[in-house]
Each structure stands twice: as structure tokens, then as C-alpha cells.
Coordinates of C-alpha atoms and ligand atoms in Angstrom, one line a residue:
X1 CA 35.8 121.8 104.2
X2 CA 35.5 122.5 107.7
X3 CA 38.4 121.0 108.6
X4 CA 40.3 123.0 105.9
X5 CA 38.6 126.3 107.1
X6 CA 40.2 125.3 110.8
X7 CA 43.8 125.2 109.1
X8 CA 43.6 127.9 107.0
X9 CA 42.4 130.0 110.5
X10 CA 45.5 128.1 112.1
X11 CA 48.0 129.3 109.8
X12 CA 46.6 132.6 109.3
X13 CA 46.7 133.2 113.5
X14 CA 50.1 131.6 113.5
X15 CA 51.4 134.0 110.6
X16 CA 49.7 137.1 112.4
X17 CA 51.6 135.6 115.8
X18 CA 54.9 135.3 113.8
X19 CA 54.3 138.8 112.6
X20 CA 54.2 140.4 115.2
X21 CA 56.9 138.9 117.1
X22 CA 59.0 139.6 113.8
X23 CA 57.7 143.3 114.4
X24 CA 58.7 143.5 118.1
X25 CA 62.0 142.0 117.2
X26 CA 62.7 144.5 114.4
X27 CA 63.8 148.2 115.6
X28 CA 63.3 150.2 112.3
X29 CA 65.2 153.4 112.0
X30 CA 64.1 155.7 109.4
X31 CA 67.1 157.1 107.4
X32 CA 66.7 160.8 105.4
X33 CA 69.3 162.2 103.7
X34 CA 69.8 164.2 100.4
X35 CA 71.2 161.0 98.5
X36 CA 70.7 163.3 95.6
X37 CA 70.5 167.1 94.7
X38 CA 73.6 169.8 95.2
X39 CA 73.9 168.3 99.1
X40 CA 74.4 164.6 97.8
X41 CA 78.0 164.5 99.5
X42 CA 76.6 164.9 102.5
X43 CA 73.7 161.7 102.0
X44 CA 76.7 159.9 100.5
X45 CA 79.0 160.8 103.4
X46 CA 76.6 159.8 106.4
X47 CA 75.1 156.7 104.3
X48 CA 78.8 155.5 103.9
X49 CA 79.0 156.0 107.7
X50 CA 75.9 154.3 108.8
X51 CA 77.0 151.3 106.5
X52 CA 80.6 151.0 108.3
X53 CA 79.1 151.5 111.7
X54 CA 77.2 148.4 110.5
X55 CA 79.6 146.3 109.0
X56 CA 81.8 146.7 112.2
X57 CA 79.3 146.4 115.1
X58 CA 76.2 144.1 113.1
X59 CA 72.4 144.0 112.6
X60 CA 71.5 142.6 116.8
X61 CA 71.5 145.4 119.7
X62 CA 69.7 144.1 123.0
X63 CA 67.9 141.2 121.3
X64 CA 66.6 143.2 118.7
X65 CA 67.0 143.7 115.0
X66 CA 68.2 146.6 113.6
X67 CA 66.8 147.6 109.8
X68 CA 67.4 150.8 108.5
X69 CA 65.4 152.2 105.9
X70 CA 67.0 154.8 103.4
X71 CA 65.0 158.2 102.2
X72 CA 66.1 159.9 99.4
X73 CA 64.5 163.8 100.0
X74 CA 67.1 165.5 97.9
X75 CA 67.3 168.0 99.6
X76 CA 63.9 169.1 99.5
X77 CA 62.3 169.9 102.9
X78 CA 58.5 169.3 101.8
X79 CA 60.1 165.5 101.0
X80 CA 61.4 165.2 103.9
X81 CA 58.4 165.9 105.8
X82 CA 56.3 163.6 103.7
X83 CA 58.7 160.8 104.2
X84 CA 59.4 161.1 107.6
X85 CA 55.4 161.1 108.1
X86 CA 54.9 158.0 106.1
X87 CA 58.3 156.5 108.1
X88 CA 56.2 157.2 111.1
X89 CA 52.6 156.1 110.3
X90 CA 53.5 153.0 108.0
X91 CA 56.9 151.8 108.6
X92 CA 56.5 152.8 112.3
X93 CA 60.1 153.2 112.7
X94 CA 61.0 154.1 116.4
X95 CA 63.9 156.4 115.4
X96 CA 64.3 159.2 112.8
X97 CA 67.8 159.7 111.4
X98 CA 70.0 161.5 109.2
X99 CA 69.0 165.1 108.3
X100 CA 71.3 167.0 105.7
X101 CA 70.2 170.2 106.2
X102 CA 69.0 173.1 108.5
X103 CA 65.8 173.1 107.2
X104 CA 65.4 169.5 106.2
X105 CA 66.0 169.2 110.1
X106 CA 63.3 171.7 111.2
X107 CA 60.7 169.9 108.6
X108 CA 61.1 167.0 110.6
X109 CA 60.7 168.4 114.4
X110 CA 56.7 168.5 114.6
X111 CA 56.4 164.7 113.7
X112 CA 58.8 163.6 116.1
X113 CA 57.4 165.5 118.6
X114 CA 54.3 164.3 118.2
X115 CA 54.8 160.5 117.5
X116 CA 57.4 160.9 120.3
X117 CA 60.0 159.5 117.7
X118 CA 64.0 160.2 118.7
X119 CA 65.3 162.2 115.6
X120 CA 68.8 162.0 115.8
X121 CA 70.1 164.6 113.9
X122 CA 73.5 163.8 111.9
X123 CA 74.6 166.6 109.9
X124 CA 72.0 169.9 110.0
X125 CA 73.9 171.9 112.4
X126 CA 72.4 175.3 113.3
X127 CA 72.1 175.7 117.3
X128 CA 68.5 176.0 117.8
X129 CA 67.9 172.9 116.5
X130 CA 67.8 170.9 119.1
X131 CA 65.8 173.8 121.3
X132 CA 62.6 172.5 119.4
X133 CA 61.7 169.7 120.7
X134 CA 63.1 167.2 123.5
X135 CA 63.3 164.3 121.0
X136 CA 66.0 165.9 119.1
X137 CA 69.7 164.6 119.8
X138 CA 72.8 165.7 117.8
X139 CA 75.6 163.8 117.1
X140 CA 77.1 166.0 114.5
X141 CA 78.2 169.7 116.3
X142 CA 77.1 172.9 116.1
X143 CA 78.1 176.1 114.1
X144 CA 78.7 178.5 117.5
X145 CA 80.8 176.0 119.0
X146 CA 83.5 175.6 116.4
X147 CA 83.3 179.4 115.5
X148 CA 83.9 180.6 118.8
X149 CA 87.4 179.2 119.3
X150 CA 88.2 180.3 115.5
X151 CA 87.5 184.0 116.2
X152 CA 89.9 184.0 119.9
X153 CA 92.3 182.4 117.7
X154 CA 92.3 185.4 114.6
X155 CA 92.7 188.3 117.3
X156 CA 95.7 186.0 118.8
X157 CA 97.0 185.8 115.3
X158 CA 97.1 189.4 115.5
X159 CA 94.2 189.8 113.2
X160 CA 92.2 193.1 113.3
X161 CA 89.6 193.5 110.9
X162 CA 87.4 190.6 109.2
X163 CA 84.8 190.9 106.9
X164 CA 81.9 187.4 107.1
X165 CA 80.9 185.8 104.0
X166 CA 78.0 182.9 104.8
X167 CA 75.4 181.1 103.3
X168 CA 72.2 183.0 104.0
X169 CA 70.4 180.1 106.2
X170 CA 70.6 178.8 110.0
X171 CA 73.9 177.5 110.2
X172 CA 75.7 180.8 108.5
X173 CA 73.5 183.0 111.0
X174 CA 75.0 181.6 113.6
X175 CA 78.6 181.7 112.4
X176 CA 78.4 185.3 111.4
X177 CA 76.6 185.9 114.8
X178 CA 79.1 184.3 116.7
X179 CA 82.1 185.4 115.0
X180 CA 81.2 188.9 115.7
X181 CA 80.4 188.7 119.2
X182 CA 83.2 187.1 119.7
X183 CA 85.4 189.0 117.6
X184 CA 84.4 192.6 118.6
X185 CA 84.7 191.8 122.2
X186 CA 87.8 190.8 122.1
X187 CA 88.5 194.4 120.1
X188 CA 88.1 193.3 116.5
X189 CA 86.2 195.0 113.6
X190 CA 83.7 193.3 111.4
X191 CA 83.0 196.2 109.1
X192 CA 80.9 194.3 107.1
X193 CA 79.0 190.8 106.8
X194 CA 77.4 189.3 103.4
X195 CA 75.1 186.6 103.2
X196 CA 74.8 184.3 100.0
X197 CA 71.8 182.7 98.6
X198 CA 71.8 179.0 100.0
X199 CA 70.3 178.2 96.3
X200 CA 73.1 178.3 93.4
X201 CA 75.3 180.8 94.6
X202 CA 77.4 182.9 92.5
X203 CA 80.1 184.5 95.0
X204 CA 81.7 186.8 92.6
X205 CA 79.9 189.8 93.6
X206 CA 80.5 188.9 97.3
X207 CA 84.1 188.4 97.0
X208 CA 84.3 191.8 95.1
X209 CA 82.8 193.5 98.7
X210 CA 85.5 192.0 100.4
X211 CA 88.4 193.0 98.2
X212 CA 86.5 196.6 98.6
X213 CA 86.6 196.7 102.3
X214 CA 90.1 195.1 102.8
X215 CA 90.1 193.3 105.5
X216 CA 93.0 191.3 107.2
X217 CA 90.9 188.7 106.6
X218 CA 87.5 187.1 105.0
X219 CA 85.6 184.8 107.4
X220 CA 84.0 182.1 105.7
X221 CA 80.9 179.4 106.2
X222 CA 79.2 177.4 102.9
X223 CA 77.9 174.4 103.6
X224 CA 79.3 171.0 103.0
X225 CA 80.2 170.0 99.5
X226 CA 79.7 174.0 98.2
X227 CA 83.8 174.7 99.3
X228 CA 84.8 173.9 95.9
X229 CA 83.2 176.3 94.2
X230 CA 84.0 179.2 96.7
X231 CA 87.6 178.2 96.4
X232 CA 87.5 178.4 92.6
X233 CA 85.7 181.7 92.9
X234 CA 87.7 182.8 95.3
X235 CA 91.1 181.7 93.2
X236 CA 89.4 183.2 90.4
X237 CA 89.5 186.8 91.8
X238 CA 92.5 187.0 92.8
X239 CA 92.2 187.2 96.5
X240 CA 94.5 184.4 97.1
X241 CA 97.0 186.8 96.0
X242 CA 95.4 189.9 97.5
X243 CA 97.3 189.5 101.3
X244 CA 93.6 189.0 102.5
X245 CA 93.7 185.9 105.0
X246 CA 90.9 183.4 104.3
X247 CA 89.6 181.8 107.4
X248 CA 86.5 179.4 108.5
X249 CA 84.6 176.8 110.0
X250 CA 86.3 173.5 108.3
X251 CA 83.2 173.3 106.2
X252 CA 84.7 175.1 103.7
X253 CA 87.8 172.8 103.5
X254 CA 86.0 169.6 103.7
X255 CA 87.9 166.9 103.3
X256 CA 85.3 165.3 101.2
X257 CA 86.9 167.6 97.8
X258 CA 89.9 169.4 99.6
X259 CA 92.3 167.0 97.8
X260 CA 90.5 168.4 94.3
X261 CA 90.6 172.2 95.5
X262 CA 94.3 172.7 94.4
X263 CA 97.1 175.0 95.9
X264 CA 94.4 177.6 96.2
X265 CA 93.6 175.6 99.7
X266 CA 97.1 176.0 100.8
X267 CA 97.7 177.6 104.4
X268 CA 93.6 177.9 104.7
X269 CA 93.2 178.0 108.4
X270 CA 90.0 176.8 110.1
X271 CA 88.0 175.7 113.2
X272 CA 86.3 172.4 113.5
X273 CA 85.3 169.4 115.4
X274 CA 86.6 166.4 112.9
X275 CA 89.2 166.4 110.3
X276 CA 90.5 163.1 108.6
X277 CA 94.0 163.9 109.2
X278 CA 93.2 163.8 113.1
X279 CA 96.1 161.5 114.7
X280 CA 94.7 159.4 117.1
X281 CA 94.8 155.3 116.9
X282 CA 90.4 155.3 116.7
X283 CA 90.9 157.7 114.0
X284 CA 93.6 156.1 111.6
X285 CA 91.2 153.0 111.6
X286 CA 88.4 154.8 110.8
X287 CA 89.6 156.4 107.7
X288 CA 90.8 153.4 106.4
X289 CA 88.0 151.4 106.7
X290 CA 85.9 154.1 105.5
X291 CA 87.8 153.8 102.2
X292 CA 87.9 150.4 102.0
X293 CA 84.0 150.6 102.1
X294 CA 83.3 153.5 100.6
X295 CA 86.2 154.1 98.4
X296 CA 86.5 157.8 99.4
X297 CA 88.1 159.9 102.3
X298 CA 85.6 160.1 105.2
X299 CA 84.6 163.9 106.1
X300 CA 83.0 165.5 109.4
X301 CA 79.5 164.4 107.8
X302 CA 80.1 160.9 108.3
X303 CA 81.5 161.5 111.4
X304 CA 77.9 162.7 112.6
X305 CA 76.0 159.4 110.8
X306 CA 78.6 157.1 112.4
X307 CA 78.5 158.4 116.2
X308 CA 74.8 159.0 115.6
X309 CA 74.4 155.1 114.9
X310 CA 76.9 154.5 117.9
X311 CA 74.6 156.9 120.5
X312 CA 71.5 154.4 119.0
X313 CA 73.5 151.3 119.9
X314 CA 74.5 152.5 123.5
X315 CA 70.9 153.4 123.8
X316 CA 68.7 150.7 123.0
X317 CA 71.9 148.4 124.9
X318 CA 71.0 150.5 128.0
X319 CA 67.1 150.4 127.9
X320 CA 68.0 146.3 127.4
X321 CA 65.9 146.8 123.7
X322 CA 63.2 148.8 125.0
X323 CA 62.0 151.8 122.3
X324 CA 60.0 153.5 123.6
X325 CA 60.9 157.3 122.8
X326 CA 61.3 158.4 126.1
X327 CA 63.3 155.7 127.0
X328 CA 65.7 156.3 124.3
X329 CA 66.1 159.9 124.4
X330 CA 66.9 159.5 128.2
X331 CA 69.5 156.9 127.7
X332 CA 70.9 159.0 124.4
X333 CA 71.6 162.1 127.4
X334 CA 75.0 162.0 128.8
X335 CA 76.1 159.3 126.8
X336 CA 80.4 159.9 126.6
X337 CA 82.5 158.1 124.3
X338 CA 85.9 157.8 122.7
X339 CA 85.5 158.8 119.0
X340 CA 87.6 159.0 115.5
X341 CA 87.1 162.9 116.3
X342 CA 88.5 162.6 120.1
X343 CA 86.3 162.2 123.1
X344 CA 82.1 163.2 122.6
X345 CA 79.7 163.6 125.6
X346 CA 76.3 164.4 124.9
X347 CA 75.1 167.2 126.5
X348 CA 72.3 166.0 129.0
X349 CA 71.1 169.6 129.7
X350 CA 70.8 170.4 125.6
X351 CA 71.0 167.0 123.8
X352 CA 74.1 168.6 121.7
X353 CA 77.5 166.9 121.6
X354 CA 80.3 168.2 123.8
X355 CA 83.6 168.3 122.4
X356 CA 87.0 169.0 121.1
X357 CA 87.0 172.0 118.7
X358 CA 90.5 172.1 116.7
X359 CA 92.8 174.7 114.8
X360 CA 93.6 173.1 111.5
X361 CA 95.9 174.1 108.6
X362 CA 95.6 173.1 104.6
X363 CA 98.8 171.6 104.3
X364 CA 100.4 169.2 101.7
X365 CA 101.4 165.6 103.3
X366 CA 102.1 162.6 101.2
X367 CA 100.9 164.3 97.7
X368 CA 97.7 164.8 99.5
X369 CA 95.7 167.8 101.2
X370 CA 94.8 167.6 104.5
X371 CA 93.4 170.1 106.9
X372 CA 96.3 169.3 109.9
X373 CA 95.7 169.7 113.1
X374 CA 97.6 172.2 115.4
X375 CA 95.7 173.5 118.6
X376 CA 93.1 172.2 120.5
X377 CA 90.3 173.7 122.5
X378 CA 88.9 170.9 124.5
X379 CA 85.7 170.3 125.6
X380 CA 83.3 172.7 123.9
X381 CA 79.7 173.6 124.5
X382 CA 77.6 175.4 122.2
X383 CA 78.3 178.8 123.2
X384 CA 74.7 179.6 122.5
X385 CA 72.9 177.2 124.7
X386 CA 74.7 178.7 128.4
Ligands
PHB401 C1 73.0 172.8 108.0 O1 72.1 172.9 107.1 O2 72.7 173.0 109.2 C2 74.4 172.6 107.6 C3 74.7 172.1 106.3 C4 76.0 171.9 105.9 C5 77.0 172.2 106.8 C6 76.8 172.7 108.1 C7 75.5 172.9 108.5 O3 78.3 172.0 106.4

């Protein structure tokens, strides 16, 4: 009996010793996206990414294990919250990922701060973001720093007048915001700017307004995976036809549904940091291992979930595996690399990626749409955070 009690304690230390070295070997990284809900494209999209990023670069960084754990919040900021709590306390991941939304994003912030968890935001892109708490890093962009170059470019094009059309959260705030500064200084009117419940919208009675006003052109920001809908809407009415230019941040034309948006898309010009038609060597490979993975085009969404796995990587590689929060934040700062989009520093001053914004046409190429490159402002910092 005795002697039975003595192995059972054996095993049971042993197991607890194995346990724990399995732990210290293991760097978890809690994973929240909307995998389901009217922003699944963008869980999809970043999930898809995270997965390649994977497949191409493996499971061991510095020693250590990497296990990424998956969270469904659907788009629901109270889930998000809870999970990223319960990621925390139980799981005890030492990084916080993903983040599909403005407010999903902003949920988040207090528990990071407090467990002194990186949260490495992927896709929620509104500037202050990152202004919350010194554990937030951004890999995806930000909405004043591919607006900015957008509205230079419609006075250029000899464009007088605009009228904004944006979803009424963070990220449309600050393209309307920007677009206006920008766009009066330079000499521009913005006689008027509408904002569209983030919830269902309906952008009929919007799109009426502008037809009202007549503007040289409408500027436009929806989120990621709602540019269908606007398109049909915006088809619907007419105002392809109307001689009123439609313009935007490349959310609108993502390349995630461009290809099912029609001719309507045609000649849509807009401003952004990624498009799948980029032509660069990094970039052709991307897109077609993305689809060999994922069997769909990759869009700027994954582009954020892949180069936030990469600025993870680089991380724990330079703190030699350690995880502490700190650590990793301080190695994520500064970080510069070559990626699908062109080349990405990380901001060290604001933790927000520095990088090429471009000027991109909806044109036809091989049966396919494709927003196609065609000017390049390089090297640009949320106009925001001077
Ligand atoms: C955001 O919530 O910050 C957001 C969502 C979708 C986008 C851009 C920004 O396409």
C-alpha cells in the first residue's frame, strides 16, 4: 500500500513537472474574430491568413510552441470581452489577436492592459485605437492614413465638390474627418456628409442626398464585406449613370467580392494599403498560396492576420522565446519588413504600421476584377498621430 501510495505521488509530481514544462514550452495566442455574423469575411479572411502564415513558417519560434486558439465573437463586442477574459485567466494566452471590428477592438483594451497581454490588432482600424493602451500593436492600417492621399489625389483629378457617405462608427469618423480636412484645405467643398447605421444599412435614402446635392463626386467608407450591397444600391439608383464620380478607401472594393460586384465596379477609384492585384514577386506568391489554402482571393484583411502573425514571430525570435508582455511589445516596435503589400515598419513612437498607401482603379484583367494599382504614396503615417 505504501509503496503504491509512493508511486502514485511519483507519477503525479512527475505529470505536474511534465506539465508545466509543456506549459512553459507552449506560447498560446488567443484568436477573436467574427467567424460568424454580417463581418464573417473578415474572421474568414484573417483566419485563412493566420493558417497560411502557419503552413509556411511552422508551429516552433525560439524554442517554443506556438498554439493558437480560435474565438468565435460574431461580431458581438460583450463576446468578445468575455472571451478575451476567459483567454486571459484560464487559457493564459500571452498574446491577444485578431479583432474584426472598431468596437470589438476597444472591448478588448482594458484586459490587455491590465494582464499586460500584447493585443495585436489585425483588422479594427480606427486611429485611436492604438492610443489606449501601450499593449496595442496594429498590423492592419489605419483609416486617416489611406484617406489622406485619396482626397490630394480627387483635387489633382480636378475634382471640386464631394459629398461623404460612411458607416456611422470609428473607422468612418475618421475618413469623413480626414477627407474634409484634407479636402477643404486644399480648396474643395464638402457640402454635406451622411453617416449610415453600422447595423443593417439601407443606403437608399443616403444615396438619394447625394444625387440631391450633386457633387462631382460621393466619397465613400463601409466596412469590409458591406461593398456589395452599397454597389447594388448604388447601381440600383442610377448614380452610376448620374456623372457623379464614386471614390473611397479600397474597403469598399474589396477584393474579397469585387469579382461578384459586376460592371457597376468599373473605373471605381480608391486609396488603400493592399490590393491582390499588387505586382510585386512577395505578392504574386501570396495570392496563390492563399487560394490554394483557402480557395478564395486573399483581401487587405488577411493581409493584417498574416503580417500580424509575422510581427509575433519576429518578436518572440528577438526576445529568444521570452513572453513576457513588455518584452514583446518592445520587440513588436520598429519592427520593418518586406510584405505582399510592399515594405511595413511599425511605428515605434505609435505602435501603427508605416506604409505604402496606393491609387487603385476597378479594372477588368483576365475576365477578372481587380482594383490595379497606379500611383504610389510611399511611406505613410497616420496623419492623426503627428
Ligand atoms: C473597423 O471596425 O475598424 C473596420 C472594419 C472594417 C473595415 C475597416 C475598419 O473595412
Amino acid at each position: 500500500m505504501f509503496t503504491r501510495t509512493l508511486a502514485l505521488c511519483a507519477f503525479a509530481a512527475l505529470s505536474l513537472a511534465v506539465g508545466t514544462a509543456a506549459a512553459q514550452d507552449t506560447v498560446k495566442v488567443g484568436l477573436i474574430l467574427p467567424m460568424t455574423g454580417p463581418f464573417a469575411s473578415t474572421g474568414r479572411q484573417i483566419d485563412g491568413a493566420v493558417k497560411l502564415w502557419i503552413q509556411q513558417n511552422g508551429t516552433t519560434v525560439a524554442g517554443k510552441k506556438i498554439e493558437v486558439i480560435l474565438k468565435d465573437d460574431a461580431g458581438n463586442a460583450d463576446t468578445t470581452r468575455r472571451l478575451a477574459q476567459e483567454l486571459v485567466v484560464n487559457d493564459k494566452v500571452a498574446v491577444l489577436a485578431g479583432f474584426g471590428l472598431t468596437p470589438l477592438a476597444l472591448a478588448t483594451v482594458p484586459i490587455a492592459t491590465q494582464a499586460k497581454v500584447p493585443m495585436i490588432v489585425m483588422a479594427a482600424a480606427t486611429s485611436s485605437i492604438t492610443e489606449q493602451s501601450p499593449f496595442v500593436v496594429r498590423a492592419g492600417f489605419t483609416l486617416p492614413q489611406v484617406t489622406s492621399p485619396l482626397a490630394n489625389w480627387a483635387w489633382q483629378a480636378g475634382i471640386k465638390k464631394v459629398v461623404t457617405l460612411v458607416t456611422d462608427f470609428g473607422p468612418g469618423i475618421d475618413a469623413e474627418t480626414t477627407f474634409k480636412n484634407r479636402f477643404t484645405a486644399l480648396g474643395g467643398q464638402v457640402p454635406a456628409e451622411l453617416r449610415v447605421p453600422l447595423r443593417n444599412p439601407d443606403f437608399a435614402p443616403f444615396l438619394q442626398r447625394v444625387r440631391d446635392a450633386s457633387p462631382d463626386a460621393v466619397f465613400v467608407f463601409v466596412p469590409s464585406g458591406v461593398g456589395a450591397i452599397f454597389m447594388k444600391q448604388f447601381a440600383e439608383r442610377g448614380l452610376d449613370k448620374s456623372g457623379i464620380k464614386l471614390i473611397g478607401t479600397g474597403d469598399v472594393t474589396d477584393d474579397d467580392i469585387l469579382n461578384g460586384m459586376g460592371d457597376v465596379a468599373l473605373g471605381v477609384i480608391t486609396s488603400f494599403h493592399y490590393s491582390a492585384a499588387h505586382d510585386s514577386p512577395a505578392n504574386k506568391a501570396y495570392v496563390a498560396a492563399y487560394k490554394k489554402l483557402n480557395g478564395v482571393r486573399p483581401n487587405f484583411m488577411s493581409m493584417g492576420g498574416y503580417d500580424g502573425m509575422r510581427v509575433l514571430y519576429k518578436a518572440l525570435e528577438a526576445t529568444k522565446g521570452n513572453t513576457s508582455g513588455e518584452a514583446l511589445v518592445n520587440a513588436m516596435k520598429g519592427q520593418a519588413f518586406e510584405s505582399p503589400r510592399g515594405p511595413v515598419t511599425i511605428d515605434p513612437a505609435t505602435r501603427d504600421p508605416i506604409q505604402n498607401v496606393y491609387m487603385r482603379k476597378v479594372e477588368r484583367v483576365g475576365g477578372e476584377l481587380w482594383n490595379v494599382e497606379f500611383a504610389t504614396q510611399p511611406a505613410v503615417k497616420d496623419p492623426m498621430h503627428k
